Structures are given as structure tokens and as C-alpha cells.
XYZ file of C-alpha atoms in Angstrom:
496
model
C -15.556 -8.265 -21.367
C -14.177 -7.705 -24.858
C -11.890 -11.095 -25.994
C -8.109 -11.000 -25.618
C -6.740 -9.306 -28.663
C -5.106 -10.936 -31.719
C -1.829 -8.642 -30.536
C -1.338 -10.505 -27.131
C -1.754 -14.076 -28.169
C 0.811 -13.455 -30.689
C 2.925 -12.008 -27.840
C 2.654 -14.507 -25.781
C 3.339 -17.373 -28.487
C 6.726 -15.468 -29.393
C 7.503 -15.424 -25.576
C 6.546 -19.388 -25.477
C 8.806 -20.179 -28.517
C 11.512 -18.625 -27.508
C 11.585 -15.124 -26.694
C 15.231 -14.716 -26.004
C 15.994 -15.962 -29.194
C 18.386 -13.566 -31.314
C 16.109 -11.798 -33.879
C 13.410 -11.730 -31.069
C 15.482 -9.360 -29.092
C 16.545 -7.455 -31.417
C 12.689 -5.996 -32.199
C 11.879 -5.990 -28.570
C 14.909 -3.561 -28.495
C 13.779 -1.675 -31.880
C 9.833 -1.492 -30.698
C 11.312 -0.415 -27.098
C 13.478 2.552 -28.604
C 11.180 3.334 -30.968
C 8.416 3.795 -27.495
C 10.869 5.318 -24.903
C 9.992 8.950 -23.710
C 7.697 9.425 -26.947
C 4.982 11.549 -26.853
C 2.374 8.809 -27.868
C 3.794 7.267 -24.588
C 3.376 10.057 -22.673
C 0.224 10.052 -23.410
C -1.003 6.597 -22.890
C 0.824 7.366 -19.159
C -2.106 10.309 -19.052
C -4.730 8.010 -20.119
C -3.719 5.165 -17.124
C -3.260 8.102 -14.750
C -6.892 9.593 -15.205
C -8.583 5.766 -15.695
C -6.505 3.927 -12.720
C -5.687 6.642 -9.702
C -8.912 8.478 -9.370
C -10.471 5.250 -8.492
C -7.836 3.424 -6.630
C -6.773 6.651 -4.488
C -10.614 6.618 -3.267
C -10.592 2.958 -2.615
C -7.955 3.328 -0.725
C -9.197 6.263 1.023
C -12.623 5.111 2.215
C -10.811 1.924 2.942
C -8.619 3.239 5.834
C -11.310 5.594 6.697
C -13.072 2.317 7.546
C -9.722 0.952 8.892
C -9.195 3.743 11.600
C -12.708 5.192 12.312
C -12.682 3.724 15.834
C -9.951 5.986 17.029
C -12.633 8.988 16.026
C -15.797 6.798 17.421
C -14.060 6.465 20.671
C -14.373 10.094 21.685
C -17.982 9.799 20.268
C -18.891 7.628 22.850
C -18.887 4.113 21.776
C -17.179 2.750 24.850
C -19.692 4.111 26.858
C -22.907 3.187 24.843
C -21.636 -0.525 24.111
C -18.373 -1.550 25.995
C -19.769 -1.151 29.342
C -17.535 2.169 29.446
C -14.540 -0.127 29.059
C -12.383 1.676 31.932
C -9.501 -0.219 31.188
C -9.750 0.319 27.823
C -9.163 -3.261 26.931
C -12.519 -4.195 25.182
C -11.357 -1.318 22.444
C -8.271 -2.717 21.794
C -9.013 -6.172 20.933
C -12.200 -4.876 18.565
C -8.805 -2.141 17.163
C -6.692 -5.625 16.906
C -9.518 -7.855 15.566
C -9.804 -6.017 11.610
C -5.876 -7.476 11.660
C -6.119 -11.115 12.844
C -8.279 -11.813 9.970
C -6.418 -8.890 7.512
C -2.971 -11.377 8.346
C -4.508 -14.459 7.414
C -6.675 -14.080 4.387
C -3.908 -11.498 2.450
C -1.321 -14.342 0.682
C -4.333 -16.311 -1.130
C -6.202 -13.048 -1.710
C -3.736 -11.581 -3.640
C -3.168 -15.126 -5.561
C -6.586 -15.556 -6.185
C -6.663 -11.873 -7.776
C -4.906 -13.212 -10.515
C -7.010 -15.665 -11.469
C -9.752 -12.804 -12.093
C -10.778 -9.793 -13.622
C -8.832 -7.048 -11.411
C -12.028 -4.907 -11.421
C -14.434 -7.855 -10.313
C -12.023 -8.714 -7.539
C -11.903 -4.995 -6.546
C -15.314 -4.195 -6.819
C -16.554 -6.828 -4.319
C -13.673 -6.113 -1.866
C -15.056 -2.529 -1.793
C -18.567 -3.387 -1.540
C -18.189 -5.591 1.414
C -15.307 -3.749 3.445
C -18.476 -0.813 2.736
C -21.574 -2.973 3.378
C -19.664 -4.193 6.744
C -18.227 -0.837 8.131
C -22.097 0.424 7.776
C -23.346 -2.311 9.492
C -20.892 -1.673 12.584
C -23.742 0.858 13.179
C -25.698 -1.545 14.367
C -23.458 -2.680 16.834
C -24.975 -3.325 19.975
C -21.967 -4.939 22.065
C -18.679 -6.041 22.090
C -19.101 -9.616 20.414
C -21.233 -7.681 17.459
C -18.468 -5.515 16.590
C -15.730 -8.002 17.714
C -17.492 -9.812 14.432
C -17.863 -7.225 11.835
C -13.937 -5.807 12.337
C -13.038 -9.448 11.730
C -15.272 -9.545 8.541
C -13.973 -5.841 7.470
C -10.527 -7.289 8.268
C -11.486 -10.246 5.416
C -12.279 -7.689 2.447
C -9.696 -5.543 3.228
C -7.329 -7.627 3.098
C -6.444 -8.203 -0.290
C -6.569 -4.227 -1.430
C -2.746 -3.233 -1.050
C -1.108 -6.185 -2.534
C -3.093 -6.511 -5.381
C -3.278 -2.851 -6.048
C 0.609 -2.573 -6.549
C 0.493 -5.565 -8.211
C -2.278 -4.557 -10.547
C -0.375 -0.672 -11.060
C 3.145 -2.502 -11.856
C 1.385 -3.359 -15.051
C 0.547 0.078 -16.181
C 3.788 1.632 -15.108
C 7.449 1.645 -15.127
C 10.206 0.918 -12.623
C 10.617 4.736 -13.304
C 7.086 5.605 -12.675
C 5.186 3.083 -10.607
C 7.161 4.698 -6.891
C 5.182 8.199 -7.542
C 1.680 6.410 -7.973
C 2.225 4.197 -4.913
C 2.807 7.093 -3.124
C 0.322 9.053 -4.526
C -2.442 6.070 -3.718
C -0.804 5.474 -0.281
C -1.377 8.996 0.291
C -4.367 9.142 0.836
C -4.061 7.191 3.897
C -3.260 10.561 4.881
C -5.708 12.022 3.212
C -7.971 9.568 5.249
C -6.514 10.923 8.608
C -7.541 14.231 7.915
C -10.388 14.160 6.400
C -12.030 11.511 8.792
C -10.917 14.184 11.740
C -13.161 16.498 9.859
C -15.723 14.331 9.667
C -15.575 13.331 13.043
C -15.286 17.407 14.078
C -18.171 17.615 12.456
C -20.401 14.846 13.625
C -19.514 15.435 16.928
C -21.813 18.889 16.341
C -24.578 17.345 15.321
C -27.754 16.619 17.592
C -30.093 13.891 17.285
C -31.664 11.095 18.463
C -28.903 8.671 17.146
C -25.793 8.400 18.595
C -22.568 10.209 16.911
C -20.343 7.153 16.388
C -23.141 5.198 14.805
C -23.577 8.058 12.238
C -20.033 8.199 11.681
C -19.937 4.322 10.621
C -22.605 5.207 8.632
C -21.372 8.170 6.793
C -17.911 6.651 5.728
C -19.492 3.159 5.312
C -21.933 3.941 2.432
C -19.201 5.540 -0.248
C -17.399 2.461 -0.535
C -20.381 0.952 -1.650
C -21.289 3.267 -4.237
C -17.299 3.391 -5.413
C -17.015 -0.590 -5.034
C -20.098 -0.787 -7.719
C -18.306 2.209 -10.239
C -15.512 0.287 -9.731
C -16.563 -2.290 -11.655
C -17.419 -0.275 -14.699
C -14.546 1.935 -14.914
C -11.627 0.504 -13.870
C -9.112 -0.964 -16.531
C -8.716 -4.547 -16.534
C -5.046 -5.847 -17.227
C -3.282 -4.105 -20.468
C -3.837 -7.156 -22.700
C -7.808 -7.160 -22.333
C -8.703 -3.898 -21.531
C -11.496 -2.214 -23.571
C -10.064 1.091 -22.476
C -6.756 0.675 -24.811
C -7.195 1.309 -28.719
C -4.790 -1.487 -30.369
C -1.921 0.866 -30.805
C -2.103 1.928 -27.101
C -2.275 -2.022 -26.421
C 0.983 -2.597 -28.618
C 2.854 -0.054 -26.130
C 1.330 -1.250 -23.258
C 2.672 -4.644 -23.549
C 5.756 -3.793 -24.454
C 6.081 -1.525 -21.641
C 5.070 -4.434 -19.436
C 8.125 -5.979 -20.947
C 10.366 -3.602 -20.773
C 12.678 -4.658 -18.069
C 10.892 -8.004 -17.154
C 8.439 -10.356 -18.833
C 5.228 -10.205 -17.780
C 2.309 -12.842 -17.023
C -0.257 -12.985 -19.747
C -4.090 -13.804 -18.738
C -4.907 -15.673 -15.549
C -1.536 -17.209 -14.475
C -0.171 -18.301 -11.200
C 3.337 -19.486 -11.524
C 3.464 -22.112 -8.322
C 7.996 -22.412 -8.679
C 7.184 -17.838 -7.985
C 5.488 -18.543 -5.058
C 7.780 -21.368 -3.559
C 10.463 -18.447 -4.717
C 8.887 -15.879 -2.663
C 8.512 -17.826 0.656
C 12.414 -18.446 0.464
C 13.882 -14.613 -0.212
C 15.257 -14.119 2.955
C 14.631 -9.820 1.811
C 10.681 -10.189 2.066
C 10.941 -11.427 5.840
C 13.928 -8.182 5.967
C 10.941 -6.199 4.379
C 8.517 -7.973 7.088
C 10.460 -6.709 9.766
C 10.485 -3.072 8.546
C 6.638 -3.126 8.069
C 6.186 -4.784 11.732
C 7.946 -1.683 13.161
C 6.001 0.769 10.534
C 2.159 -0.748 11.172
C 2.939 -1.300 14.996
C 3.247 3.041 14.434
C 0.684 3.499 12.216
C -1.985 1.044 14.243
C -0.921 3.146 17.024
C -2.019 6.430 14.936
C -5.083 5.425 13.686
C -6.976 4.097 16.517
C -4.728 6.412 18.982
C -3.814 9.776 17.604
C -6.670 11.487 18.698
C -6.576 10.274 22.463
C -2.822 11.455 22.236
C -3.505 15.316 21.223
C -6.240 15.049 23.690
C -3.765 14.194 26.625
C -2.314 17.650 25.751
C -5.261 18.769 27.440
C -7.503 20.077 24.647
C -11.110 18.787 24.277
C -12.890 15.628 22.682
C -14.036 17.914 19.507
C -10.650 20.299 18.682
C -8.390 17.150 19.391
C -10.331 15.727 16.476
C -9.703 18.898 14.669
C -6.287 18.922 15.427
C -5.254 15.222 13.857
C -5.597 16.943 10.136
C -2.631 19.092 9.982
C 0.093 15.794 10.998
C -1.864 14.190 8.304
C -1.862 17.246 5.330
C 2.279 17.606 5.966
C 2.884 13.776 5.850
C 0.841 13.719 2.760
C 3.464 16.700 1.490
C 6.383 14.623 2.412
C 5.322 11.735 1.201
C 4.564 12.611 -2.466
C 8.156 14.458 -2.026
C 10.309 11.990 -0.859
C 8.369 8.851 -3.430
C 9.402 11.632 -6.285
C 12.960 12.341 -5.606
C 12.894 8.415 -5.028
C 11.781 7.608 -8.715
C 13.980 10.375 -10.478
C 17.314 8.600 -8.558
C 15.666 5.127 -8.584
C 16.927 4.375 -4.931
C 14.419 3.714 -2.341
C 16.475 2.431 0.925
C 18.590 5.079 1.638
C 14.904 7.764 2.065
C 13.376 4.738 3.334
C 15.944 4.608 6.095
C 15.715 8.399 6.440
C 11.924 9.016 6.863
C 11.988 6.150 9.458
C 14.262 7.924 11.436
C 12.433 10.794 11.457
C 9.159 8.800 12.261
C 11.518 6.862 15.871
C 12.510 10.343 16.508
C 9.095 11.729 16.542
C 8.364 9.730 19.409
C 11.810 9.491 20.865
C 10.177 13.175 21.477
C 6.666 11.833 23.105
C 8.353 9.834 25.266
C 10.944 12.185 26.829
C 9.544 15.856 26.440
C 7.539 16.687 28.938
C 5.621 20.134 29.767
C 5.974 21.443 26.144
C 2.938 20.869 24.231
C 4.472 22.613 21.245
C 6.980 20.306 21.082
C 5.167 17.355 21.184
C 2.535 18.457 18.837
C 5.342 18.838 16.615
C 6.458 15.105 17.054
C 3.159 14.027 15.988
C 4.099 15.104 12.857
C 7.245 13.336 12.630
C 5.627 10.432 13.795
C 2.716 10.478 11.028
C 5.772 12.121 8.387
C 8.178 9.283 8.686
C 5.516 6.569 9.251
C 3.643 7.273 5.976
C 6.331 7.737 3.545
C 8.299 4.461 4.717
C 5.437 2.701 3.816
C 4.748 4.178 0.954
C 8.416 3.620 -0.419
C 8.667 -0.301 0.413
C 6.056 -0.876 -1.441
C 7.031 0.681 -4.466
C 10.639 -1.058 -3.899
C 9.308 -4.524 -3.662
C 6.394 -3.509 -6.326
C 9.421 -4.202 -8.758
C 12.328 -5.803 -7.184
C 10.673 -9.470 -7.144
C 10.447 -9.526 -10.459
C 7.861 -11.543 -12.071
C 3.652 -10.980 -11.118
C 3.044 -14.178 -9.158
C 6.509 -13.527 -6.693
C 4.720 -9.755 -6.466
C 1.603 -11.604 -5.415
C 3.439 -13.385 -3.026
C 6.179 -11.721 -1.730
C 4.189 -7.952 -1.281
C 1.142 -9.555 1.264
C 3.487 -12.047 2.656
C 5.657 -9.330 3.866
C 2.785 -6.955 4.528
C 1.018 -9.688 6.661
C 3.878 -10.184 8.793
C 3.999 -6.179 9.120
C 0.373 -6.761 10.296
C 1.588 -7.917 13.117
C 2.511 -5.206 14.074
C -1.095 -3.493 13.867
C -1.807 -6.119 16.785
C 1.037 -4.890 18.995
C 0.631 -1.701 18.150
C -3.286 -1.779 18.989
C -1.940 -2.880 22.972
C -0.094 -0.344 23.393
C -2.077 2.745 24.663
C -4.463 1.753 27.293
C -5.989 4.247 29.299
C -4.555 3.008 32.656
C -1.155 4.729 31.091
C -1.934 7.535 29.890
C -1.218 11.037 29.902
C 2.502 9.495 29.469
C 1.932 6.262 27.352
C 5.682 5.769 28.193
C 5.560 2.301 27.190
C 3.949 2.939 23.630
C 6.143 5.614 22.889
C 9.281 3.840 23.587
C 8.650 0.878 21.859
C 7.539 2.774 18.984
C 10.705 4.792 18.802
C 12.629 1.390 19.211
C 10.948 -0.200 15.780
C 11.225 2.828 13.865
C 14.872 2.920 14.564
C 15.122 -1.141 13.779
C 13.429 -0.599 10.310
C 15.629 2.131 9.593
C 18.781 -0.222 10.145
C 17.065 -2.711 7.885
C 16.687 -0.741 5.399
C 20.047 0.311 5.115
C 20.781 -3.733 5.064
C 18.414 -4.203 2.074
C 19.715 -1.439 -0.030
C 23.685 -2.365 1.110
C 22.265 -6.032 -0.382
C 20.841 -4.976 -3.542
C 23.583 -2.541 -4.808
C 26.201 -5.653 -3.716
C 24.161 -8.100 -5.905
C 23.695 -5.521 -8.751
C 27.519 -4.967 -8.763
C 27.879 -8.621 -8.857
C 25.876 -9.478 -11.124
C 27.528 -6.801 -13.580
C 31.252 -8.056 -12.899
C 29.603 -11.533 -13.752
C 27.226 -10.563 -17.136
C 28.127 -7.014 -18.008
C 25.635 -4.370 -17.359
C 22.286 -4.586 -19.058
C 21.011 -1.597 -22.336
C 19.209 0.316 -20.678
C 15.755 -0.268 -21.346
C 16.462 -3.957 -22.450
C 13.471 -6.624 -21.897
C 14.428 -9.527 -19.328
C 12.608 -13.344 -19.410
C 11.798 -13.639 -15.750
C 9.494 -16.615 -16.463
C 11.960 -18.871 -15.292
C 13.816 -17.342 -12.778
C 11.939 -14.324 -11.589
C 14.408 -11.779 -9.995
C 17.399 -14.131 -9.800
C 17.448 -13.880 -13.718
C 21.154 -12.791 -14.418
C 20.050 -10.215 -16.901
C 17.809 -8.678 -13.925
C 18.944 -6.059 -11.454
C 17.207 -4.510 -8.297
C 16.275 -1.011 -7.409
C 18.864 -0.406 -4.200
């Protein structure tokens, strides 16, 4: 890797020697004006779109591929080869609930630890061992055996989400970075429906090999291959890139800056993390994603067994997870752009998750009518999606320096795990057709994060007005020393 550039220690010694000083500010502002909305920009904004999401939107892809392929493996047989035939259904999901035991605990110092290296090193070897693993699962030969490996996928996972939107917040603006979460979230989505294909598909083919073992196998091995382009191809951090010319460096980093000051190099700011543990908004944020993964737990490992309670068969209820997955993806990439052009993310936050509790407010108490309940499938995967999607995009800014980000985002995200454990209890067989009791108590968190996201925006636009009635409102576009104070900084204000 090429040595930081001559540009970015001379940044960074400004920033050390007094970066708020007068004359400083004043050719931020001037190099800021003289960037904003420029074509030069808009084109460095093309450059980190084709470098950074191609790569990152398949990571993420094959990753929940990986994540959720037990939901299609369980019509394929696997109970039945290796669990015994699990009647109870109990065996499944602990091995569902086991990839998030280990995903909770290992996320808070993976994401640190990202900072300390390359992004693309770090990257690269979570892909090729969430890959290596999921391939392996194969193998599998019993419950402990696969117990194991969704543990160990559970450990290289873990550290992908966080330190993605940490790693995108800076290539992109406040104004930008809500449309590439999305985007990169989406294909979460895009992993629902295309692993129903695949599983359509290998549930059609004959051979001497069973079909869930060829399944691990198929979406196992791309990872691999990605995990090892990966770590060619994708950019490291701005300031050490080999992908930026010097004048695309010079407007990097001062789009880095542009409404908070950003880390430079490998640095962990320890009074950022302390900071993080004590916002009272990340555990608000915690709650919202317990209620969101409890749903979308639910919907990976349990979607198909739902469609296939409407009485269709083992292959077309594969078929039929792909369309809820193709119109969340639509709503999603909607709702994350109207989000970015208003720069408000609570008030769709809190609207998508009520259309995710109604969804199955619908399972639960429509009976008889397929249609309908087909329908709230949607709404379930609709509102489920885009929620998550949008918090992380709000909190992907709103903490305000890199190492509260790499905090804040996989403490609140673990504690949303949580959730994936509940939400992997909540379907056994013994209850089904109805699943009364999963449908309820997914209706009932949907409509709690939806309340607290209407308490985190109410909180934000009170401390933004605050903070104006105290300092004045900030220029627009006006750089803000967070070093210190991260998003307490006076200067700094919150996307309600």
C-alpha cells in the first residue's frame, strides 16, 4: 500500500495546531464552497459509487445468503438427514439462534479493531471465512457440527455492518451516505429472492448428494472468491487510497470534513467510546433494532415455512418468497431517497415500521384468506427492511466522530441481535399453521420501534432547536471539530 500522502499529513497537522483557529476556517469555508455541487465533485461521487458499492452490495449479499440459507435447507431436508427429523423443531432453532450468540458478542471490538487496519484487509478475511465456513456446513453431519460452524459464521459476520457504514461515511455526505446504506442493505432483499431461486432450483436437481448440502455449497464458495477480489479492489480510507489522483484526495478530505472532523490513519479515540456506551439514543436505537431483527430472524429462517402453511408445496413456497423480497427492495431504495433529499429519517422510520407490525397484525388475525395474508408478507418484509435500512444511515452520521460510529452502530446493532435469538423461538412446528404467538409478538415490537422512533426524532429536532437558540445556526456546509466532543460539539447538529 502506497504511503500516506504529503496532502493528509499536512491536514492533519493544521487540525492538531489548531484547526478552529480564525484564518483556518475561513479556507475550510473557501475550499468547501469552492467543492460544493461541482462537477469535479460529482464526479469523484461516480468514481466511489462504481469502486465501493459493487463490492460491498455483494458482500453483503452472499453474506445474508449465508445468514438465512437454513430457512431454504429446511424444506431440503436437513432436519431429516441430520436432526433426527427434529419433530419439535427445536434442534433448528437453536442452530437458527447460534450464528447470533457469537454475531452479539464479537461485533463492538470488531468494528474497533477495523480501525486499526486496512478496511480492505479486514473485509477481505471476514468474507473469506463467513465463505470458507458456510461451505463447510456441507459437511455437517449432526447437530453439534453445525451447532459449531453457525457459531464460527456468526464470528466473521459479525463485524460486516458496522464497519461497512462506518467505512461508507467516509466517502459520502450526510446528504448522500442514507441512499447507499439503503442501496447496500438492499440487497438483503436481494438475498431473499434470489436465494428462493436458488433454492427453487436446487430442489430440481437429482443426485446422489443431498439438496441442502449443495445449497451450502453453492452460496458458500462466492464469498470466497469476492472476499479474495476484495482485497484488490476495494478503496482503502480517502487519505491512502491508491484509487484517488491527488486532486480527488484534496476533495475527499475535505468532504470528510465537511460537517465534522474526521479521524486520520489508524485511530481509536478511547473518551468516543466511553461517549458511546453513555448516549442513552443508541440503547433507544437498540430497542428499535430488537423489535426489527426479532422480524427479520423470523423471515429469514421462517418465511418459507409460513407461505407453505398456506398450503402450497415445499418447491413453489420457495418460489413464492421472491416477490415480498423484489417490492421491499422497491420500497426501500424509495423511502432511503425521499429520506436523504428531506434529511429526516424518524418520521419514515416510524412509518415503514408500522407498516411492517401491521403486516402481521394481519397474520395473526386473518384467517381463511390466503390473498390477504400473502399480502401481509409483504408488509412484513416492506416495513422490516427499510427500518433497518434507515437507522443505520441515521446513526451512520448522528454520533459524530469515527470511533463513537464504531461504537455506538454495533453496540446498538448487537443489542438488536437479540432480537434474532427471540425471534429464532418463535415459530416451532408444534404451532403452526397459526404461529399465533410469533405473529403477535412480532406485531407488538414493530409497533414499539415505531413509538421509539418518533421519541428519537422528537429528541433530535428539540436538541437542534436548542442548540440554535444557544449558538446560532451553523453555514451551511461549515466544517465542525468533533475531536473533542464528538456529537455534543455545540457547532454540531443531528439529522431528526
Amino acid at each position: 500500500m502506497a504511503s500516506e500522502p504529503q496532502l493528509t499529513k499536512d491536514y492533519d497537522r493544521k487540525i492538531e495546531q489548531g484547526s478552529d483557529t480564525e484564518d483556518f476556517q475561513s479556507q475550510h469555508q473557501q475550499t468547501l464552497e469552492s467543492f460544493a455541487d461541482t462537477e469535479e465533485e460529482r464526479r469523484l461521487i461516480r468514481k466511489f459509487d462504481l469502486h465501493i458499492l459493487p463490492i460491498t452490495c455483494l458482500l453483503y449479499l452472499f453474506g445474508s445468503l449465508d445468514r438465512s440459507n437454513l430457512g431454504n435447507a429446511r424444506l431440503q431436508g436437513l432436519p431429516e438427514d441430520v436432526l433426527g427429523g427434529d419433530k419439535n423443531g427445536v434442534l433448528f432453532d437453536w442452530m437458527t439462534s447460534g450464528f447470533y450468540f457469537s454475531y452479539i458478542l464479537v461485533q463492538i471490538p470488531a468494528c474497533i479493531i477495523s480501525k486499526t487496519v486496512p478496511p480492505r484487509a479486514f473485509v477481505a478475511a471476514a468474507a473469506i471465512g463467513w465463505g470458507t465456513t458456510s461451505t463447510f456446513m456441507a459437511t455437517g453431519f449432526n447437530f453439534p457440527s453445525l451447532m459449531a460452524a453457525r457459531v464460527i459464521l456468526g464470528i466473521f459476520e459479525a463485524g460486516l455492518a458496522p464497519v461497512i457504514t462506518v467505512y461508507m461515511s467516509l466517502f459520502y455526505t450526510k446528504q448522500e451516505l442514507g441512499l447507499r446504506l439503503t442501496l447496500w442493505f438492499g440487497f438483503a432483499t436481494v438475498a431473499g429472492a434470489f436465494g428462493g431461486l436458488i433454492a427453487f432450483g436446487v430442489q430440481h436437481i437429482h443426485s446422489s448428494v443431498q439438496n441442502w448440502r449443495l445449497l451450502f455449497v453453492i452460496e458458500g464458495i462466492p464469498p470466497i472468491i469476492l472476499g479474495i477480489l476484495t482485497y484488490f479492489f476495494l478503496p482503502n480510507r480517502p487519505e491512502s487510497t491508491t484509487v484517488l489522483n491527488e486532486r480527488e484526495r484534496q476533495i475527499a478530505m475535505e468532504r470528510m470534513n465537511r460537517y465534522m472532523t474526521a479521524d486520520v490513519g489508524a485511530v481509536v479515540n478511547k473518551a468516543h467510546i466511553r461517549s458511546a456506551f453513555l448516549d442513552w439514543r443508541v440503547y433507544v436505537a437498540g430497542v428499535i433494532c430488537f423489535g426489527l431483527n426479532t422480524a427479520l430472524a423470523s423471515i429469514g429462517a421462517f418465511l418459507p415455512t409460513i407461505i407453505q402453511s398456506f398450503g402450497h408445496t415445499n418447491a413453489i413456497a420457495q418460489l413464492l418468497t421472491v416477490p415480498p423480497y423484489v417490492v421491499s427492495a422497491v420500497v426501500m431504495i424509495t423511502f432511503s431517497f425521499t429520506s436523504d433529499r428531506i434529511q429526516s429519517r424518524g418520521v419514515l422510520m416510524a412509518v415503514s415500521s408500522t407498516i411492517g407490525a401491521i403486516g402481521y397484525l394481519l397474520l395473526l388475525v386473518v384467517h381463511g384468506n390466503e390473498h390477504a395474508r400473502y399480502f401481509a408478507t409483504f408488509c412484513v418484509t416492506s416495513g422490516t427492511y427499510t427500518t433497518i435500512g434507515l437507522i443505520i444511515a441515521w446513526f451512520g452520521h448522528n454520533l459524530g466522530s469515527e470511533t463513537k460510529k464504531a461504537t455506538g452502530i454495533p453496540l446498538f446493532i448487537a443489542i438488536g441481535q437479540c432480537g434474532g435469538i427471540l425471534g429464532s423461538h418463535l415459530y416451532p412446528k408444534t404451532e403452526g399453521p397459526r404461529y399465533i404467538k410469533g405473529f403477535a409478538v412480532g406485531s407488538g415490537l414493530l409497533f414499539l420501534a415505531a413509538f421509539c422512533c418518533v421519541v428519537l426524532t422528537i429528541s433530535y429536532r428539540w436538541d437542534n432547536a436548542r442548540r440554535d437558540k444557544l449558538y446560532g445556526k451553523p453555514k451551511p456546509n461549515t466544517r465542525v471539530n468533533t475531536q473533542e466532543l464528538a456529537d455534543k460539539t455545540p457547532e454540531f447538529r443531528y439529522v431528526p
